[in-house]
Structures are given as structure tokens and as C-alpha cells.
Tab-separated table of C-alpha atoms and ligand atoms in Angstrom:
chain	number	residue	atom	x	y	z
G	1	UNK	CA	0.000	0.000	0.000
G	2	UNK	CA	1.276	3.488	-0.850
G	3	UNK	CA	1.941	5.660	2.174
G	4	UNK	CA	-0.599	8.276	1.018
G	5	UNK	CA	-3.363	5.675	1.167
G	6	UNK	CA	-2.719	4.686	4.753
G	7	UNK	CA	-5.191	5.782	7.383
G	8	UNK	CA	-3.844	8.069	10.094
G	9	UNK	CA	-5.386	9.748	13.105
G	10	UNK	CA	-5.070	13.525	12.962
G	11	UNK	CA	-7.202	16.502	13.933
G	12	UNK	CA	-9.335	14.237	16.109
G	13	UNK	CA	-10.405	11.930	13.265
G	14	UNK	CA	-9.278	9.088	11.053
G	15	UNK	CA	-8.257	10.287	7.614
G	16	UNK	CA	-5.969	9.447	4.727
G	17	UNK	CA	-2.283	10.162	5.217
G	18	UNK	CA	-2.255	12.286	2.054
G	19	UNK	CA	-5.076	14.468	3.394
G	20	UNK	CA	-3.358	15.187	6.729
G	21	UNK	CA	-1.023	18.046	5.855
G	22	UNK	CA	1.101	20.445	7.865
G	23	UNK	CA	2.131	23.894	6.658
G	24	UNK	CA	5.662	25.043	5.892
G	25	UNK	CA	5.934	27.377	8.859
G	26	UNK	CA	4.641	24.884	11.407
G	27	UNK	CA	6.320	25.657	14.732
G	28	UNK	CA	7.238	22.027	15.448
G	29	UNK	CA	8.926	21.725	12.070
G	30	UNK	CA	10.881	24.954	12.370
G	31	UNK	CA	11.895	24.688	16.026
G	32	UNK	CA	11.655	20.985	16.820
G	33	UNK	CA	8.950	21.706	19.385
G	34	UNK	CA	7.297	18.344	19.353
G	35	UNK	CA	7.477	14.979	21.060
G	36	UNK	CA	6.727	11.489	19.912
G	37	UNK	CA	6.716	7.777	20.573
G	38	UNK	CA	7.794	4.787	18.561
G	39	UNK	CA	5.757	1.628	19.158
G	40	UNK	CA	6.137	-1.779	17.546
G	41	UNK	CA	3.456	-4.199	16.530
G	42	UNK	CA	4.441	-7.851	16.066
G	43	UNK	CA	2.339	-9.883	13.633
G	44	UNK	CA	1.996	-13.485	14.721
G	45	UNK	CA	0.522	-15.560	11.855
G	46	UNK	CA	-0.328	-18.578	14.054
G	47	UNK	CA	-2.573	-16.340	16.135
G	48	UNK	CA	-3.687	-14.160	13.174
G	49	UNK	CA	-2.933	-11.371	15.596
G	50	UNK	CA	-1.031	-8.117	15.717
G	51	UNK	CA	0.375	-7.542	19.203
G	52	UNK	CA	1.186	-3.931	20.106
G	53	UNK	CA	3.977	-3.691	22.656
G	54	UNK	CA	3.732	-1.631	25.839
G	55	UNK	CA	1.115	0.807	24.551
G	56	UNK	CA	0.321	2.034	28.038
G	57	UNK	CA	3.970	2.648	28.946
G	58	UNK	CA	4.589	4.510	25.687
G	59	UNK	CA	1.540	6.721	26.112
G	60	UNK	CA	2.430	7.475	29.711
G	61	UNK	CA	5.872	8.590	28.535
G	62	UNK	CA	4.300	10.698	25.790
G	63	UNK	CA	2.206	12.491	28.404
G	64	UNK	CA	5.356	13.357	30.370
G	65	UNK	CA	7.209	14.547	27.260
G	66	UNK	CA	4.202	16.687	26.349
G	67	UNK	CA	3.987	18.174	29.830
G	68	UNK	CA	7.651	19.169	29.724
G	69	UNK	CA	6.905	21.017	26.472
G	70	UNK	CA	3.807	22.704	27.963
G	71	UNK	CA	1.443	20.575	25.914
G	72	UNK	CA	-1.364	18.245	26.939
G	73	UNK	CA	-2.239	15.028	25.182
G	74	UNK	CA	-5.930	15.476	24.321
G	75	UNK	CA	-6.869	11.894	25.276
G	76	UNK	CA	-6.555	9.603	28.265
G	77	UNK	CA	-4.195	6.636	28.009
G	78	UNK	CA	-7.191	4.295	27.684
G	79	UNK	CA	-8.603	6.368	24.837
G	80	UNK	CA	-5.200	6.375	23.141
G	81	UNK	CA	-5.016	2.595	23.338
G	82	UNK	CA	-8.461	2.331	21.755
G	83	UNK	CA	-7.608	4.833	18.988
G	84	UNK	CA	-4.340	3.036	18.224
G	85	UNK	CA	-5.851	-0.416	17.944
G	86	UNK	CA	-8.636	0.978	15.773
G	87	UNK	CA	-6.061	2.697	13.573
G	88	UNK	CA	-4.217	-0.577	13.033
G	89	UNK	CA	-7.466	-2.427	12.355
G	90	UNK	CA	-8.604	0.213	9.851
G	91	UNK	CA	-5.301	-0.213	8.039
G	92	UNK	CA	-5.845	-3.977	8.178
G	93	UNK	CA	-2.211	-4.470	9.077
G	94	UNK	CA	-1.145	-8.095	8.875
G	95	UNK	CA	2.583	-7.570	9.152
G	96	UNK	CA	5.094	-6.038	11.521
G	97	UNK	CA	3.953	-2.496	12.246
G	98	UNK	CA	5.528	0.724	13.474
G	99	UNK	CA	3.303	3.249	15.208
G	100	UNK	CA	4.291	6.865	15.616
G	101	UNK	CA	2.073	8.927	17.972
G	102	UNK	CA	3.218	12.526	18.211
G	103	UNK	CA	2.389	16.013	19.353
G	104	UNK	CA	3.727	19.213	17.946
G	105	UNK	CA	3.291	22.935	18.262
G	106	UNK	CA	1.130	23.633	15.251
G	107	UNK	CA	1.062	27.443	14.968
G	108	UNK	CA	2.265	28.638	11.592
G	109	UNK	CA	4.097	31.700	12.737
G	110	UNK	CA	7.549	32.815	13.780
G	111	UNK	CA	8.766	33.103	17.377
G	112	UNK	CA	10.511	30.481	19.429
G	113	UNK	CA	8.809	29.675	22.730
G	114	UNK	CA	6.668	27.028	24.365
G	115	UNK	CA	3.888	29.139	25.865
G	116	UNK	CA	0.842	30.395	23.974
G	117	UNK	CA	1.353	28.161	20.967
G	118	UNK	CA	-1.441	25.757	20.010
G	119	UNK	CA	-0.556	22.122	19.677
G	120	UNK	CA	-1.778	19.149	17.684
G	121	UNK	CA	-1.859	15.420	18.202
G	122	UNK	CA	-1.612	12.703	15.561
G	123	UNK	CA	-0.825	9.032	15.128
G	124	UNK	CA	0.660	7.576	11.969
G	125	UNK	CA	1.237	3.856	11.552
G	126	UNK	CA	3.158	2.106	8.811
G	127	UNK	CA	4.309	-1.420	8.040
G	128	UNK	CA	7.691	-1.879	9.738
G	129	UNK	CA	10.301	-2.488	7.085
G	130	UNK	CA	13.447	-1.113	8.680
G	131	UNK	CA	14.932	-4.460	9.464
G	132	UNK	CA	18.654	-4.177	9.971
G	133	UNK	CA	20.628	-7.359	9.822
G	134	UNK	CA	21.816	-7.363	13.400
G	135	UNK	CA	22.176	-11.109	13.767
G	136	UNK	CA	25.960	-10.677	13.873
G	137	UNK	CA	25.748	-8.062	16.603
G	138	UNK	CA	26.613	-4.388	16.483
G	139	UNK	CA	29.999	-2.691	16.211
G	140	UNK	CA	29.661	0.405	18.388
G	141	UNK	CA	31.845	3.477	18.594
G	142	UNK	CA	31.960	6.096	21.314
G	143	UNK	CA	30.690	9.321	19.828
G	144	UNK	CA	32.456	12.658	19.942
G	145	UNK	CA	28.960	14.141	20.256
G	146	UNK	CA	27.942	14.302	23.908
G	147	UNK	CA	24.405	13.383	24.951
G	148	UNK	CA	22.349	16.496	25.572
G	149	UNK	CA	22.171	17.301	29.251
G	150	UNK	CA	18.952	17.524	31.242
G	151	UNK	CA	19.914	21.103	32.078
G	152	UNK	CA	19.903	21.988	28.350
G	153	UNK	CA	17.218	19.827	26.723
G	154	UNK	CA	15.961	16.812	28.676
G	155	UNK	CA	16.642	13.399	27.066
G	156	UNK	CA	14.090	11.889	29.458
G	157	UNK	CA	11.507	13.435	27.166
G	158	UNK	CA	11.292	12.089	23.622
G	159	UNK	CA	11.535	15.516	22.046
G	160	UNK	CA	11.590	15.912	18.271
G	161	UNK	CA	14.371	18.520	18.198
G	162	UNK	CA	16.567	16.413	20.486
G	163	UNK	CA	16.964	13.866	17.732
G	164	UNK	CA	19.514	16.126	16.076
G	165	UNK	CA	21.784	14.964	18.889
G	166	UNK	CA	21.111	11.312	17.986
G	167	UNK	CA	21.395	11.947	14.244
G	168	UNK	CA	24.795	13.635	14.575
G	169	UNK	CA	26.089	10.734	16.648
G	170	UNK	CA	24.610	8.068	14.375
G	171	UNK	CA	25.980	9.544	11.152
G	172	UNK	CA	29.392	10.080	12.703
G	173	UNK	CA	29.415	6.427	13.808
G	174	UNK	CA	28.486	5.193	10.338
G	175	UNK	CA	31.079	7.393	8.641
G	176	UNK	CA	33.692	6.004	11.048
G	177	UNK	CA	32.788	2.446	10.051
G	178	UNK	CA	30.665	1.555	13.085
G	179	UNK	CA	27.038	0.421	13.144
G	180	UNK	CA	25.932	2.480	16.114
G	181	UNK	CA	27.093	5.261	18.418
G	182	UNK	CA	27.445	5.201	22.182
G	183	UNK	CA	26.933	8.717	23.480
G	184	UNK	CA	28.586	9.881	26.671
G	185	UNK	CA	27.052	12.603	28.774
G	186	UNK	CA	28.782	15.923	29.524
G	187	UNK	CA	30.719	14.395	32.441
G	188	UNK	CA	32.008	11.448	30.400
G	189	UNK	CA	29.685	8.745	31.671
G	190	UNK	CA	27.996	6.329	29.305
G	191	UNK	CA	24.507	7.513	28.368
G	192	UNK	CA	22.936	5.567	25.500
G	193	UNK	CA	22.915	4.745	21.796
G	194	UNK	CA	21.298	6.992	19.202
G	195	UNK	CA	17.964	5.211	19.741
G	196	UNK	CA	18.740	2.517	22.298
G	197	UNK	CA	19.499	2.098	25.961
G	198	UNK	CA	22.640	0.225	26.897
G	199	UNK	CA	23.391	-2.578	29.366
G	200	UNK	CA	26.681	-4.173	30.293
G	201	UNK	CA	27.413	-7.393	32.156
G	202	UNK	CA	30.201	-7.161	34.699
G	203	UNK	CA	31.001	-10.010	37.084
G	204	UNK	CA	27.637	-11.496	36.164
G	205	UNK	CA	25.778	-8.346	37.277
G	206	UNK	CA	23.721	-6.351	34.812
G	207	UNK	CA	24.561	-2.643	34.850
G	208	UNK	CA	22.727	0.146	33.066
G	209	UNK	CA	22.912	3.933	33.429
G	210	UNK	CA	20.398	5.166	35.983
G	211	UNK	CA	17.712	7.651	34.883
G	212	UNK	CA	19.803	10.638	36.024
G	213	UNK	CA	22.423	9.850	33.339
G	214	UNK	CA	20.666	11.752	30.532
G	215	UNK	CA	18.926	8.764	29.045
G	216	UNK	CA	15.488	8.138	27.689
G	217	UNK	CA	13.796	5.833	30.181
G	218	UNK	CA	13.178	3.153	27.589
G	219	UNK	CA	10.168	0.881	27.675
G	220	UNK	CA	12.320	-2.023	26.480
G	221	UNK	CA	14.876	-1.158	29.165
G	222	UNK	CA	12.168	-1.381	31.801
G	223	UNK	CA	10.905	-4.746	30.524
G	224	UNK	CA	14.445	-6.124	30.334
G	225	UNK	CA	15.186	-5.131	33.930
G	226	UNK	CA	12.013	-6.913	35.033
G	227	UNK	CA	12.846	-10.022	32.978
G	228	UNK	CA	16.450	-10.138	34.223
G	229	UNK	CA	15.402	-9.906	37.866
G	230	UNK	CA	12.252	-11.969	37.876
G	231	UNK	CA	12.918	-14.635	35.270
G	232	UNK	CA	16.657	-15.137	35.573
G	233	UNK	CA	17.354	-13.989	39.137
G	234	UNK	CA	20.008	-11.569	37.933
G	235	UNK	CA	21.178	-8.613	39.926
G	236	UNK	CA	20.507	-5.374	38.046
G	237	UNK	CA	22.217	-2.171	39.163
G	238	UNK	CA	21.354	1.233	37.746
G	239	UNK	CA	24.374	3.502	38.149
G	240	UNK	CA	26.795	5.773	36.316
G	241	UNK	CA	29.072	3.771	33.992
G	242	UNK	CA	32.526	4.894	32.883
G	243	UNK	CA	33.591	4.641	29.255
G	244	UNK	CA	36.502	2.385	30.218
G	245	UNK	CA	34.110	-0.064	31.856
G	246	UNK	CA	32.787	-0.814	28.380
G	247	UNK	CA	36.147	-2.190	27.301
G	248	UNK	CA	36.323	-4.795	30.062
G	249	UNK	CA	32.647	-5.755	30.022
G	250	UNK	CA	31.767	-9.433	29.685
G	251	UNK	CA	28.762	-8.566	27.553
G	252	UNK	CA	27.124	-5.429	26.216
G	253	UNK	CA	23.718	-5.097	24.619
G	254	UNK	CA	21.360	-2.406	23.395
G	255	UNK	CA	17.625	-2.350	24.004
G	256	UNK	CA	14.975	-0.425	22.116
G	257	UNK	CA	11.675	-0.655	20.331
G	258	UNK	CA	13.304	-0.924	16.903
G	259	UNK	CA	16.130	-3.343	17.739
G	260	UNK	CA	14.610	-5.312	20.613
G	261	UNK	CA	17.641	-6.732	22.427
G	262	UNK	CA	20.808	-6.731	20.314
G	263	UNK	CA	24.333	-7.617	21.353
G	264	UNK	CA	27.301	-5.335	20.884
G	265	UNK	CA	30.222	-7.290	19.458
G	266	UNK	CA	32.818	-4.511	19.751
G	267	UNK	CA	33.291	-1.037	21.184
G	268	UNK	CA	35.865	1.327	19.692
G	269	UNK	CA	37.334	-1.654	17.814
G	270	UNK	CA	37.845	-3.688	20.966
G	271	UNK	CA	35.947	-6.978	20.936
G	272	UNK	CA	33.484	-7.483	23.746
G	273	UNK	CA	34.755	-10.802	25.207
G	274	UNK	CA	35.206	-12.977	22.094
G	275	UNK	CA	32.928	-10.836	19.933
G	276	UNK	CA	30.116	-13.388	20.070
G	277	UNK	CA	26.756	-13.083	21.783
G	278	UNK	CA	27.121	-13.838	25.508
G	279	UNK	CA	24.892	-16.097	27.628
G	280	UNK	CA	23.081	-13.320	29.502
G	281	UNK	CA	22.257	-11.375	26.339
G	282	UNK	CA	21.220	-14.621	24.656
G	283	UNK	CA	18.723	-15.637	27.312
G	284	UNK	CA	17.257	-12.177	27.833
G	285	UNK	CA	17.031	-11.591	24.064
G	286	UNK	CA	15.313	-14.909	23.453
G	287	UNK	CA	12.866	-14.274	26.270
G	288	UNK	CA	12.066	-10.783	24.984
G	289	UNK	CA	11.459	-12.130	21.471
G	290	UNK	CA	9.033	-14.726	22.847
G	291	UNK	CA	7.348	-12.060	24.975
G	292	UNK	CA	6.642	-9.661	22.080
G	293	UNK	CA	5.288	-12.563	20.041
G	294	UNK	CA	2.748	-13.364	22.733
G	295	UNK	CA	4.540	-16.487	23.913
G	296	UNK	CA	5.078	-15.547	27.568
G	297	UNK	CA	1.659	-15.637	29.295
G	298	UNK	CA	2.942	-13.841	32.400
G	299	UNK	CA	3.845	-10.838	30.271
G	300	UNK	CA	0.729	-10.722	28.111
G	301	UNK	CA	-0.180	-7.625	30.105
G	302	UNK	CA	2.472	-5.768	28.083
G	303	UNK	CA	0.742	-6.598	24.803
G	304	UNK	CA	-2.447	-5.235	23.267
G	305	UNK	CA	-3.961	-7.474	20.583
G	306	UNK	CA	-5.473	-5.499	17.706
G	307	UNK	CA	-7.928	-8.000	16.296
G	308	UNK	CA	-9.094	-10.052	19.281
G	309	UNK	CA	-12.790	-9.404	19.715
G	310	UNK	CA	-12.807	-6.599	17.174
G	311	UNK	CA	-15.038	-6.555	14.119
G	312	UNK	CA	-12.609	-5.134	11.541
G	313	UNK	CA	-13.625	-1.562	10.834
G	314	UNK	CA	-13.432	0.041	7.444
G	315	UNK	CA	-11.666	3.323	6.844
P	1	LIG	N1	17.081	6.017	23.839
P	1	LIG	C1	16.718	6.767	22.788
P	1	LIG	C2	17.424	8.042	22.538
P	1	LIG	C3	15.678	6.347	21.937
P	1	LIG	O1	15.311	7.082	20.887
P	1	LIG	C4	15.046	5.116	22.188
P	1	LIG	C5	13.936	4.640	21.277
P	1	LIG	N2	12.707	5.140	21.669
P	1	LIG	C6	15.474	4.371	23.305
P	1	LIG	C7	16.484	4.853	24.098
P	1	LIG	C8	14.799	3.067	23.654
P	1	LIG	O2	13.518	3.334	24.173
P	1	LIG	P1	12.320	2.290	23.985
P	1	LIG	O3	12.781	1.018	24.542
P	1	LIG	O4	11.195	2.892	24.723
P	1	LIG	O5	12.082	2.193	22.511
């Protein structure tokens, strides 16, 4: 299906993507004054079902991002869940899906600020086709671009304009021959990848930067911490991590909506252990993959099925 023919939710109604336009001078476009979420849907053919992952957690984070930008999401989390499942059903998605809810300052005028600017809410959803071949792990490089600091522009909020920080780091990493960047914060501690949280295994303990380390508090991160503790009895410590701790780590992996759980095979051209996926990453990654495919009953609460009990609506 062409993108223009997809159904989106904008201006409080379902409409065609090609009919939902924004003007050239839109505040959010000019100044990056917006916030968004990225949500994955996993299509499971055996169940004829599309499972949307952590809708509630994503929408709760969107509400916080919006509040930081002096905006208010015009729906409750329950309403948002209903709108999102209806959107997927109207598009009749039967494949992996990527959902992008977002808010942006929609005034078409000039003047940078957050106050007294109207805002808009929309959700676009598309088939997810951005599969990277990450089966061989990721070669990561420490970026020369520092992660934005909470005192400048808060990474805890998923702010549109903040993604310049990620884009600079990502492109630098690629041009240096890496697959992904690891950004350090202003004080030199490990923050996160361009669109992933990071975990390391040290002496069998799972370490990840705590929320004060200028990271997005990832939904996958949260699920992985729960899985590690409750399913595998692992100790998980959230604390500041030095760059040099990366080099001696037994295992390193990234977590995120797009990548799931992916192992890092090298950092700054130093192999992580033997450069192969380690046992902790392996078991957590496998568990997460089963979870998002609806195969872990205890964690079904994290999934919203699109089609169960729904008469498929027409756009
Ligand atoms: N950090 C950044 C900067 C991100 O963009 C993302 C992707 N949303 C993540 C971490 C991972 O967050 P999540 O697990 O919620 O996708």
C-alpha cells in the first residue's frame, strides 16, 4: 500500500495520510517543538494477531514529554489505546507495524517559545520495514557528540528537536565504520545509543545507566530489567558507567523498540569478550522475542492485541 493511502489519526479523526497536511511554517517543524513515541506491533501468523507492545507505557511517557513542552495530550491513556488499535485495524495491518504517535506545536508563525502556541496530536502507523541485519551483533563506537544534558534539553523526554543529537552521533558512527554510536554525557559517563538504551554485564551483574544519566527511560529497558530480575534472578544495578568499563565488560547489549535486544560485538574496535553473543544477552534476548510474540503468558499484560474481539472496521 502506498503511504498516502494509509489511514492516520489527525485533527481528532481518522483520515488518509495524504489528506493530513502540515504547513511550511509549522512551529514544530521549524523549532523541533514536538514529542513522539515509537511503538512496535508484532504480527503473529499462528494467532492471526497483531500484538502492540507496551502501549500504556509509551503513552504514559508521551504524556510526560508533552507536559515538559507545555502541551497536553488530548486523550486519556485508555482512549489512546483504543484509537491506536482501531487505527491498526482500519489499516488492516497483517505484518510487523511501526506506530508513531506525536504532538507538535502547530502554529504557523515565527517566534521560538513554548507558551501560547497551540498544539496538535496525531498518530501515523506504517508497516515496519526497517529491518537491519543485526544477527551478527553491532559494532559500536563512542561518539564525539555528547548526549544532551537535562539542564539543556531533557533526554528523558522524547523531544523531536533532540533527535539532532542522535542523528549527529549516528551519522558520525556510520562514517567512522561503526554500526551504532554510544553517546557519553557531559561528564564522560555512558549515556545511551542513538535510539537505544545500553546494558553491560560485569562479574555477572547487569549494569545500566540510571535515569539521572541523561537517558530516555526506555520501555524495552524497563521490561528487560524486570525479565532479568524476575525470570533469571540476575542482579541489576542502575548507576553511572565509565567509558573504560565498556572495554572490560563481559557482555554489552542495546535495548529499544526498533532493535529489541541486540548484542554489541565490539566497542571502539575492541571486541566485547570474544565478539560473540554472551549467555546473559542470549537468554534475555530470546525471552524478549518470545514475549513480544505473545509467547510468555505472564507478560501478556504488556501486549495489546489489535484483532481479538474486534469486528474489523473500514476506513
Ligand atoms: N534512547 C533513545 C534516545 C531512543 O530514541 C530510544 C527509542 N525510543 C530508546 C532509548 C529506547 O527506548 P524504547 O525502549 O522505549 O524504545
